[in-house]
Amino acid sequence: MVRVTNLRKHFNGHKVLAGINFRVRKGEAVALIGPSGSGKTTLIRTINGFVIPDAGTIAVGGQEIKYRNPESLRQARKKIGMIYQLFNLVERTSVQVNVMAGALGRLDRGLSLLSSTLGFFTRQEREKARELLGFVGLEDKVRERVDRLSGGQKQRVAIARALMQEPELLLADEPIANLDPKASKKIMELLLRINQEKKITLITVLHHLDSVRDHFGRVIALKEGAICFDAATRTLNDHRVQDIYSIEEEFACVAAQAGSI
Amino acid sequence: MRCRASWQYLNGTGRLWWWSLFLVILGFSFRISQVDVKSLIGGLYQSWALGREMLPPDFSRWKQVLTLAAETVAMGFWGTILGILISVPLGFLAARNTAKNYLIYQLAKTLVTLLRSIPDVIYAFFFVTAFGLGPQAGVAALTLATVGLLGKFYAEAVESIDEKPVEALAAAGSRGLSVIRHAIVPQVLPLFMGYNLYLLDHNIRVALALGVVGAGGLGVELFTQMRGFHYQKAAAILVIILVIITAIDRVSAYLRNRIIKGGFLHPGNRLPDAALLAAIGVLTLISIYFMPVDFKEMAAGAPRIWEFLKGMFPPDFSRISVYLKLMLETVGMGISGTFLAMALAIPLGVLAARNVSHNPVIYNLAKEITNFLRAIPDLVFALIFVVAVGLGPFAGVLALGLNTAGFLGKFYAEAIENVDPKPVEAVEATGARFLQRIGHAIFPQVLPLFNSYNLYILDRNIRYSTIMGLVGAGGIGFELVMTSRMFEYRQMAAMLLVILTTILLVDWLSAYLRKRVV
C-alpha cells in the first residue's frame, strides 16, 4: 500500500530524514513512534505531499507521488485521509459542512466544482455525510457549529471528514495528544475500528506507548531521522524503548527491521 | 446577548428573509442610480476610449503643475498643523478621564463626532462659498476635518492610558495641567505622533481632491484641464498626483512603524532615518515657502463666515420633497457603489493575499491595482467618469466603487493573510482545488471581518455620495452647487441639514448592524 524508498530531507542544513525505507501492506495498522524532532511529522507530511523530499520516492497504492505536478499530487491526496493533532476544522461552520469538505476532491469538474465551491452538494453526498457522522457517533450534532464541540467530538468530525474522501490510506499525526484519557481511548478505538471494518490502511504518529501496545500490531520507531525499530509490537520491550528515547547513547540504535520488507 | 442576535444563529427562513431584503434594496439602489448591465458595458467602453485619449500624458506645463503640487502639499501641511493645535485641548476635553466637567466632556465629544461625520469636501464647498475660491478655503476645510478625526483619536488614546502614574502624581500633590504634562503626555506622545503623521498623509491626499470644488491646489488645475477637454494635460496631472500619493504613503507608513515600534534613530537605522527627517524638513520648508494662507486675511474672514451663517438662517424647507428624492438617489449611489466595490474587491483581495496567491506576478499586480485604486481620491475618479460616461449618478457609482474597491481589496487581503492556516491545509489534503479551498476553508473564517469592513465602507460611501454631485456625478451635491450659485443660502442650509440628518442616521444604523452581524 505504501512503499517508502530511501527518503531523505533536510531543513536549513539540519538532517530530518536520513534515508528511510519501509513498506506498509494494505489493511495494516502501524504506529510511528520516536522522540520529538525525530522526523515523524515530516515523514507523514511527505506521504501526503506537504513536504517535498530531497531524495527518495514514496508510492501509495502502487502510484509514485509526483511532487512537482500539482494535478497528480491532488489526485494522490484524494485517496489519503489525514487526521491532525489540533483537528484543523473550520471552526465557524457546521459539523456537516466540515465533513462535506472531504467530498471536494471528488467534485472537481464542471458544474459540481462550481456548486461545491459555493457550498451546495447533492442529496447523495449529504446523506453520506450524515451516515458517516452516525458511524463516528455524532448523529445528533450534524447542524451544530464546530466551535461548540468538545475536543473528542471535534476529532470525530475530522475523522468523518477523512472518511468522506473514501480513502485507501489514513494518516494520523498525534490524533490524541490534545485529548483527555477517556476521549483518547475512544478515538483510538474508532481509528482501529475503521482500519478493521473498512480495511483502510492506518499509519499513526503516537506518543502514548500504552495506546501503541493496546492497539497496534506493528511499530516503526524513528530516531534522528532514521528507522531504529520496525517490528511486531510484542517485541517492543522496555530495553528497546529506552534505546529509542535515550539521548545519551546516540549510537545505541539497532536496526531491528523484521517482517515487513 | 450578541449570540442571540448573530447571523450565525439564524435559521434557514431567517437567512432567506435577510437575503431577500438585501436583494430588494440592492435592486432598488441599482435602479435609482442607473446601474444596469448595458450601462456597465457601455461605461467600460467609454472609459477605455477616454483612457486612450489621455495617452500619452502631456507634461508641457510641468512648471505650473509642480508649483501647484507644492501648494497642495502646503495646504495639507497647514491644515494638519492647525487641526493639531485645536485637537490637543479638544482631545483632552473629550476624554472621560481628563475632562473634569461632564457637560464640557459631552459637548466636546459631540462636537468631534459631528465634525467627523461630515465629508471634508462639504467643508471645502462651504468655505469656498463663504471665503471665495482659493487655498484658504482648502486649509480651513482640512482643519475642521482633521479636528474631527484627531479629536477622536486623541481622546481614545488618553482614555486608554495606565492610570497608576496619574494617581501617583495626584497623591504627591500635583494638580490639573501638571498631571497631564507629567503623567499623561509621556504615555500618549508616541500614539499622538503616529496619528499626526497619518493625518498629514491623509490630508495631503485629500488636498489633492479639494481643488476639484475650487478650494485651491492641484485639483483646480485638474478640473480646468478635464473641463477644457485637454485630456493629455489632465493625464500628466494624474501621474503627478499618483507619484506624490505613493511617495507619501510609503514614507508615512515607514515612519509610523518606526515611531510605534521604537528604535527611531538607533544605530543601524541612523542613515535612512536621518534621510527621512531631512525629507520632512524639506516638506516643512516647502510648506512655509508656498504658504497657501494669509492668517491675517483668514482672521479677517471670520466675520464674513458669521455673516454667511446668518444669511443661511432660517433654513428654507419649501423644496423639501425635491431634497428627499435627491437624498434617496444619493443613498442609492452609495449602496450601488459599495456593491461594485465588493464585487471588485473579492478577486483583488484573494489575489493580493500572500498566503493564497503564490504566483509573484499576479500577487504584485493585484496589490498594485489595489494601491492605485486607493490612492486616487474618489472625487478625482468622479471627475474622470463624468467625462467618460456623462453627468449623472452612474459616474458617481463608478467613482465610489473603484476607489473603495481599493480599500476593501486591501482589508480583504489582510484578513485572508491572517486566517488560521491549519484548516486550509486540511482541506487541501482532501484533494480540494484552489477555488474549493477558498470557499470552504478561507471564506468561512474571514466572513465576519468582511462583513464589518463592508458595513464600514457602506457607511463611508453613503457619506461621500453626497459630494459626488459637486462635480456632476449625481445625487444631492449637484443641487447644492446650483443653489449656492444662485445665492439661495437658506435653501442650501436646508439641504445641508437633510444631508447631516441622513449621515447621522446611517451612522447609527451601521453601528447597530455591525453589532448584530459581526
mmCIF file of C-alpha atoms in Angstrom, chain B residues 23-254:
data_model
loop_
_atom_site.group_PDB
_atom_site.id
_atom_site.type_symbol
_atom_site.label_atom_id
_atom_site.label_comp_id
_atom_site.label_asym_id
_atom_site.label_seq_id
_atom_site.Cartn_x
_atom_site.Cartn_y
_atom_site.Cartn_z
ATOM 1 C CA LEU B 23 -31.552 41.868 -2.882
ATOM 2 C CA VAL B 24 -34.574 44.189 -2.904
ATOM 3 C CA ILE B 25 -32.526 47.080 -1.508
ATOM 4 C CA LEU B 26 -29.745 46.358 -3.968
ATOM 5 C CA GLY B 27 -32.099 46.184 -6.960
ATOM 6 C CA PHE B 28 -33.759 49.406 -5.905
ATOM 7 C CA SER B 29 -30.371 51.104 -5.495
ATOM 8 C CA PHE B 30 -29.254 49.953 -8.923
ATOM 9 C CA ARG B 31 -32.454 51.329 -10.383
ATOM 10 C CA ILE B 32 -32.273 54.781 -8.858
ATOM 11 C CA SER B 33 -28.561 55.134 -9.532
ATOM 12 C CA GLN B 34 -28.995 53.962 -13.150
ATOM 13 C CA VAL B 35 -26.728 50.951 -12.902
ATOM 14 C CA ASP B 36 -27.521 48.079 -15.266
ATOM 15 C CA VAL B 37 -25.648 45.647 -17.464
ATOM 16 C CA LYS B 38 -25.917 47.851 -20.531
ATOM 17 C CA SER B 39 -24.561 50.941 -18.802
ATOM 18 C CA LEU B 40 -21.769 48.899 -17.204
ATOM 19 C CA ILE B 41 -20.598 47.549 -20.547
ATOM 20 C CA GLY B 42 -21.050 50.957 -22.174
ATOM 21 C CA GLY B 43 -19.174 52.574 -19.282
ATOM 22 C CA LEU B 44 -16.300 50.176 -19.698
ATOM 23 C CA TYR B 45 -16.039 51.016 -23.375
ATOM 24 C CA GLN B 46 -16.345 54.781 -22.835
ATOM 25 C CA SER B 47 -13.714 54.740 -20.083
ATOM 26 C CA TRP B 48 -11.407 52.799 -22.388
ATOM 27 C CA ALA B 49 -11.962 55.400 -25.103
ATOM 28 C CA LEU B 50 -11.225 58.258 -22.692
ATOM 29 C CA GLY B 51 -8.145 56.450 -21.420
ATOM 30 C CA ARG B 52 -6.832 56.266 -24.965
ATOM 31 C CA GLU B 53 -7.390 59.967 -25.479
ATOM 32 C CA MET B 54 -5.382 60.671 -22.319
ATOM 33 C CA LEU B 55 -2.290 58.947 -23.686
ATOM 34 C CA PRO B 56 0.454 59.986 -23.850
ATOM 35 C CA PRO B 57 0.401 62.412 -20.881
ATOM 36 C CA ASP B 58 1.407 65.928 -21.840
ATOM 37 C CA PHE B 59 3.919 67.333 -19.338
ATOM 38 C CA SER B 60 4.451 70.647 -21.157
ATOM 39 C CA ARG B 61 3.003 72.655 -18.257
ATOM 40 C CA TRP B 62 5.194 70.925 -15.688
ATOM 41 C CA LYS B 63 6.361 74.150 -14.029
ATOM 42 C CA GLN B 64 2.848 75.295 -13.187
ATOM 43 C CA VAL B 65 1.842 71.785 -12.211
ATOM 44 C CA LEU B 66 4.784 71.370 -9.832
ATOM 45 C CA THR B 67 4.128 74.753 -8.243
ATOM 46 C CA LEU B 68 0.517 73.779 -7.712
ATOM 47 C CA ALA B 69 1.632 70.423 -6.341
ATOM 48 C CA ALA B 70 3.786 72.258 -3.790
ATOM 49 C CA GLU B 71 0.837 74.456 -2.903
ATOM 50 C CA THR B 72 -1.305 71.362 -2.418
ATOM 51 C CA VAL B 73 1.264 69.767 -0.126
ATOM 52 C CA ALA B 74 1.418 73.036 1.810
ATOM 53 C CA MET B 75 -2.379 73.030 2.142
ATOM 54 C CA GLY B 76 -2.255 69.560 3.636
ATOM 55 C CA PHE B 77 0.589 70.565 5.945
ATOM 56 C CA TRP B 78 -1.049 73.688 7.352
ATOM 57 C CA GLY B 79 -4.451 72.041 7.612
ATOM 58 C CA THR B 80 -2.800 69.356 9.720
ATOM 59 C CA ILE B 81 -0.882 71.837 11.911
ATOM 60 C CA LEU B 82 -3.984 73.948 12.609
ATOM 61 C CA GLY B 83 -6.009 70.792 13.194
ATOM 62 C CA ILE B 84 -3.454 69.514 15.715
ATOM 63 C CA LEU B 85 -3.457 72.840 17.576
ATOM 64 C CA ILE B 86 -7.226 72.674 18.014
ATOM 65 C CA SER B 87 -7.365 68.922 18.620
ATOM 66 C CA VAL B 88 -4.934 68.792 21.541
ATOM 67 C CA PRO B 89 -7.128 70.695 24.030
ATOM 68 C CA LEU B 90 -10.300 69.275 22.497
ATOM 69 C CA GLY B 91 -8.970 65.719 22.745
ATOM 70 C CA PHE B 92 -8.302 66.070 26.467
ATOM 71 C CA LEU B 93 -11.713 67.655 27.000
ATOM 72 C CA ALA B 94 -13.390 64.793 25.119
ATOM 73 C CA ALA B 95 -11.646 62.102 27.172
ATOM 74 C CA ARG B 96 -13.593 60.831 30.154
ATOM 75 C CA ASN B 97 -10.604 60.589 32.476
ATOM 76 C CA THR B 98 -9.244 64.099 31.930
ATOM 77 C CA ALA B 99 -12.468 66.088 31.465
ATOM 78 C CA LYS B 100 -13.436 67.379 34.891
ATOM 79 C CA ASN B 101 -16.823 68.763 33.912
ATOM 80 C CA TYR B 102 -19.347 66.269 32.490
ATOM 81 C CA LEU B 103 -21.167 68.897 30.427
ATOM 82 C CA ILE B 104 -17.943 70.079 28.792
ATOM 83 C CA TYR B 105 -16.954 66.460 28.131
ATOM 84 C CA GLN B 106 -20.265 65.738 26.388
ATOM 85 C CA LEU B 107 -20.085 68.969 24.387
ATOM 86 C CA ALA B 108 -16.529 68.288 23.237
ATOM 87 C CA LYS B 109 -17.384 64.714 22.328
ATOM 88 C CA THR B 110 -20.488 65.704 20.364
ATOM 89 C CA LEU B 111 -18.588 68.425 18.539
ATOM 90 C CA VAL B 112 -15.884 65.963 17.490
ATOM 91 C CA THR B 113 -18.466 63.397 16.370
ATOM 92 C CA LEU B 114 -20.321 65.998 14.319
ATOM 93 C CA LEU B 115 -17.134 67.288 12.717
ATOM 94 C CA ARG B 116 -16.130 63.767 11.817
ATOM 95 C CA SER B 117 -19.420 62.765 10.247
ATOM 96 C CA ILE B 118 -19.400 65.496 7.594
ATOM 97 C CA PRO B 119 -17.264 64.766 4.496
ATOM 98 C CA ASP B 120 -14.231 67.059 4.100
ATOM 99 C CA VAL B 121 -15.361 68.176 0.655
ATOM 100 C CA ILE B 122 -18.579 69.573 2.106
ATOM 101 C CA TYR B 123 -16.453 71.813 4.351
ATOM 102 C CA ALA B 124 -14.407 72.860 1.350
ATOM 103 C CA PHE B 125 -17.544 73.684 -0.569
ATOM 104 C CA PHE B 126 -18.869 75.651 2.393
ATOM 105 C CA PHE B 127 -15.665 77.677 2.786
ATOM 106 C CA VAL B 128 -15.381 78.279 -0.942
ATOM 107 C CA THR B 129 -18.857 79.737 -0.813
ATOM 108 C CA ALA B 130 -18.002 81.818 2.260
ATOM 109 C CA PHE B 131 -14.350 82.835 1.580
ATOM 110 C CA GLY B 132 -14.272 82.596 -2.173
ATOM 111 C CA LEU B 133 -12.105 80.328 -4.320
ATOM 112 C CA GLY B 134 -8.556 79.515 -3.292
ATOM 113 C CA PRO B 135 -6.345 77.509 -0.974
ATOM 114 C CA GLN B 136 -7.560 79.335 2.162
ATOM 115 C CA ALA B 137 -10.877 77.512 1.857
ATOM 116 C CA GLY B 138 -8.970 74.268 1.452
ATOM 117 C CA VAL B 139 -6.875 74.816 4.580
ATOM 118 C CA ALA B 140 -9.937 75.751 6.627
ATOM 119 C CA ALA B 141 -11.774 72.647 5.403
ATOM 120 C CA LEU B 142 -8.820 70.384 6.155
ATOM 121 C CA THR B 143 -8.531 71.897 9.624
ATOM 122 C CA LEU B 144 -12.121 71.061 10.519
ATOM 123 C CA ALA B 145 -11.897 67.551 9.052
ATOM 124 C CA THR B 146 -8.629 66.989 10.942
ATOM 125 C CA VAL B 147 -10.179 68.027 14.242
ATOM 126 C CA GLY B 148 -12.996 65.545 13.648
ATOM 127 C CA LEU B 149 -10.548 62.671 13.234
ATOM 128 C CA LEU B 150 -7.732 63.679 15.588
ATOM 129 C CA GLY B 151 -10.106 64.762 18.360
ATOM 130 C CA LYS B 152 -11.473 61.234 18.453
ATOM 131 C CA PHE B 153 -8.065 59.516 18.155
ATOM 132 C CA TYR B 154 -6.537 61.724 20.890
ATOM 133 C CA ALA B 155 -9.478 61.213 23.253
ATOM 134 C CA GLU B 156 -9.320 57.452 22.800
ATOM 135 C CA ALA B 157 -5.570 57.441 23.377
ATOM 136 C CA VAL B 158 -5.969 59.469 26.571
ATOM 137 C CA GLU B 159 -8.765 57.203 27.782
ATOM 138 C CA SER B 160 -6.662 54.086 27.314
ATOM 139 C CA ILE B 161 -3.684 55.201 29.433
ATOM 140 C CA ASP B 162 -2.398 53.497 32.527
ATOM 141 C CA GLU B 163 -3.914 55.391 35.497
ATOM 142 C CA LYS B 164 -1.249 54.469 38.037
ATOM 143 C CA PRO B 165 1.216 57.315 37.255
ATOM 144 C CA VAL B 166 -1.698 59.757 37.318
ATOM 145 C CA GLU B 167 -2.659 58.598 40.800
ATOM 146 C CA ALA B 168 0.946 58.726 41.938
ATOM 147 C CA LEU B 169 1.290 62.337 40.847
ATOM 148 C CA ALA B 170 -2.063 63.303 42.302
ATOM 149 C CA ALA B 171 -1.039 61.654 45.574
ATOM 150 C CA ALA B 172 2.133 63.744 45.535
ATOM 151 C CA GLY B 173 0.013 66.880 45.331
ATOM 152 C CA SER B 174 0.136 67.707 41.627
ATOM 153 C CA ARG B 175 -2.980 69.029 40.036
ATOM 154 C CA GLY B 176 -4.606 69.732 36.689
ATOM 155 C CA LEU B 177 -2.309 70.594 33.820
ATOM 156 C CA SER B 178 0.785 69.477 35.671
ATOM 157 C CA VAL B 179 -0.639 65.933 35.945
ATOM 158 C CA ILE B 180 -1.448 65.960 32.251
ATOM 159 C CA ARG B 181 2.027 67.215 31.417
ATOM 160 C CA HIS B 182 3.941 64.716 33.547
ATOM 161 C CA ALA B 183 1.758 61.604 33.755
ATOM 162 C CA ILE B 184 -0.363 61.551 30.620
ATOM 163 C CA VAL B 185 1.611 63.260 27.844
ATOM 164 C CA PRO B 186 4.599 60.877 28.108
ATOM 165 C CA GLN B 187 2.248 57.921 27.733
ATOM 166 C CA VAL B 188 0.268 59.172 24.751
ATOM 167 C CA LEU B 189 3.015 61.006 22.880
ATOM 168 C CA PRO B 190 4.071 58.146 20.564
ATOM 169 C CA LEU B 191 0.432 57.436 19.703
ATOM 170 C CA PHE B 192 -0.254 61.128 19.079
ATOM 171 C CA MET B 193 2.787 61.356 16.815
ATOM 172 C CA GLY B 194 1.617 58.328 14.856
ATOM 173 C CA TYR B 195 -1.850 59.822 14.397
ATOM 174 C CA ASN B 196 -0.389 63.184 13.381
ATOM 175 C CA LEU B 197 1.681 61.558 10.686
ATOM 176 C CA TYR B 198 -1.283 59.567 9.488
ATOM 177 C CA LEU B 199 -3.345 62.749 9.287
ATOM 178 C CA LEU B 200 -0.579 64.564 7.396
ATOM 179 C CA ASP B 201 -0.528 61.761 4.853
ATOM 180 C CA HIS B 202 -4.333 61.696 4.708
ATOM 181 C CA ASN B 203 -4.649 65.487 4.402
ATOM 182 C CA ILE B 204 -2.209 65.802 1.527
ATOM 183 C CA ARG B 205 -4.223 63.158 -0.284
ATOM 184 C CA VAL B 206 -7.490 64.957 0.447
ATOM 185 C CA ALA B 207 -5.956 68.322 -0.501
ATOM 186 C CA LEU B 208 -5.326 66.977 -3.990
ATOM 187 C CA ALA B 209 -9.042 66.372 -4.368
ATOM 188 C CA LEU B 210 -10.335 69.549 -2.721
ATOM 189 C CA GLY B 211 -9.292 71.694 -5.656
ATOM 190 C CA VAL B 212 -11.951 69.984 -7.716
ATOM 191 C CA VAL B 213 -14.533 72.111 -5.884
ATOM 192 C CA GLY B 214 -12.344 75.203 -6.152
ATOM 193 C CA ALA B 215 -10.512 75.049 -2.823
ATOM 194 C CA GLY B 216 -7.017 75.517 -4.266
ATOM 195 C CA GLY B 217 -4.147 73.267 -5.232
ATOM 196 C CA LEU B 218 -3.603 70.782 -7.994
ATOM 197 C CA GLY B 219 -7.255 69.735 -8.079
ATOM 198 C CA VAL B 220 -8.236 73.090 -9.583
ATOM 199 C CA GLU B 221 -5.824 72.560 -12.459
ATOM 200 C CA LEU B 222 -7.108 69.004 -12.987
ATOM 201 C CA PHE B 223 -10.675 70.268 -13.038
ATOM 202 C CA THR B 224 -9.826 73.014 -15.519
ATOM 203 C CA GLN B 225 -7.972 70.691 -17.884
ATOM 204 C CA MET B 226 -10.681 67.993 -17.779
ATOM 205 C CA ARG B 227 -13.385 70.567 -18.437
ATOM 206 C CA GLY B 228 -11.348 72.107 -21.245
ATOM 207 C CA PHE B 229 -11.023 68.695 -22.949
ATOM 208 C CA HIS B 230 -7.218 68.765 -22.505
ATOM 209 C CA TYR B 231 -7.122 65.118 -21.533
ATOM 210 C CA GLN B 232 -3.403 64.611 -22.106
ATOM 211 C CA LYS B 233 -2.572 67.522 -19.810
ATOM 212 C CA ALA B 234 -5.016 66.124 -17.261
ATOM 213 C CA ALA B 235 -3.284 62.757 -17.510
ATOM 214 C CA ALA B 236 0.041 64.405 -16.663
ATOM 215 C CA ILE B 237 -1.544 65.859 -13.515
ATOM 216 C CA LEU B 238 -2.948 62.444 -12.604
ATOM 217 C CA VAL B 239 0.502 60.908 -12.940
ATOM 218 C CA ILE B 240 1.973 63.555 -10.639
ATOM 219 C CA ILE B 241 -0.840 63.067 -8.106
ATOM 220 C CA LEU B 242 -0.186 59.339 -8.140
ATOM 221 C CA VAL B 243 3.557 59.823 -7.622
ATOM 222 C CA ILE B 244 3.039 62.211 -4.696
ATOM 223 C CA ILE B 245 0.470 59.970 -3.031
ATOM 224 C CA THR B 246 2.553 56.828 -3.427
ATOM 225 C CA ALA B 247 5.674 58.507 -2.062
ATOM 226 C CA ILE B 248 3.864 59.962 0.924
ATOM 227 C CA ASP B 249 2.044 56.703 1.611
ATOM 228 C CA ARG B 250 5.290 54.705 1.736
ATOM 229 C CA VAL B 251 7.233 57.255 3.789
ATOM 230 C CA SER B 252 4.466 57.737 6.311
ATOM 231 C CA ALA B 253 3.859 54.010 6.721
ATOM 232 C CA TYR B 254 7.588 53.506 7.368
#
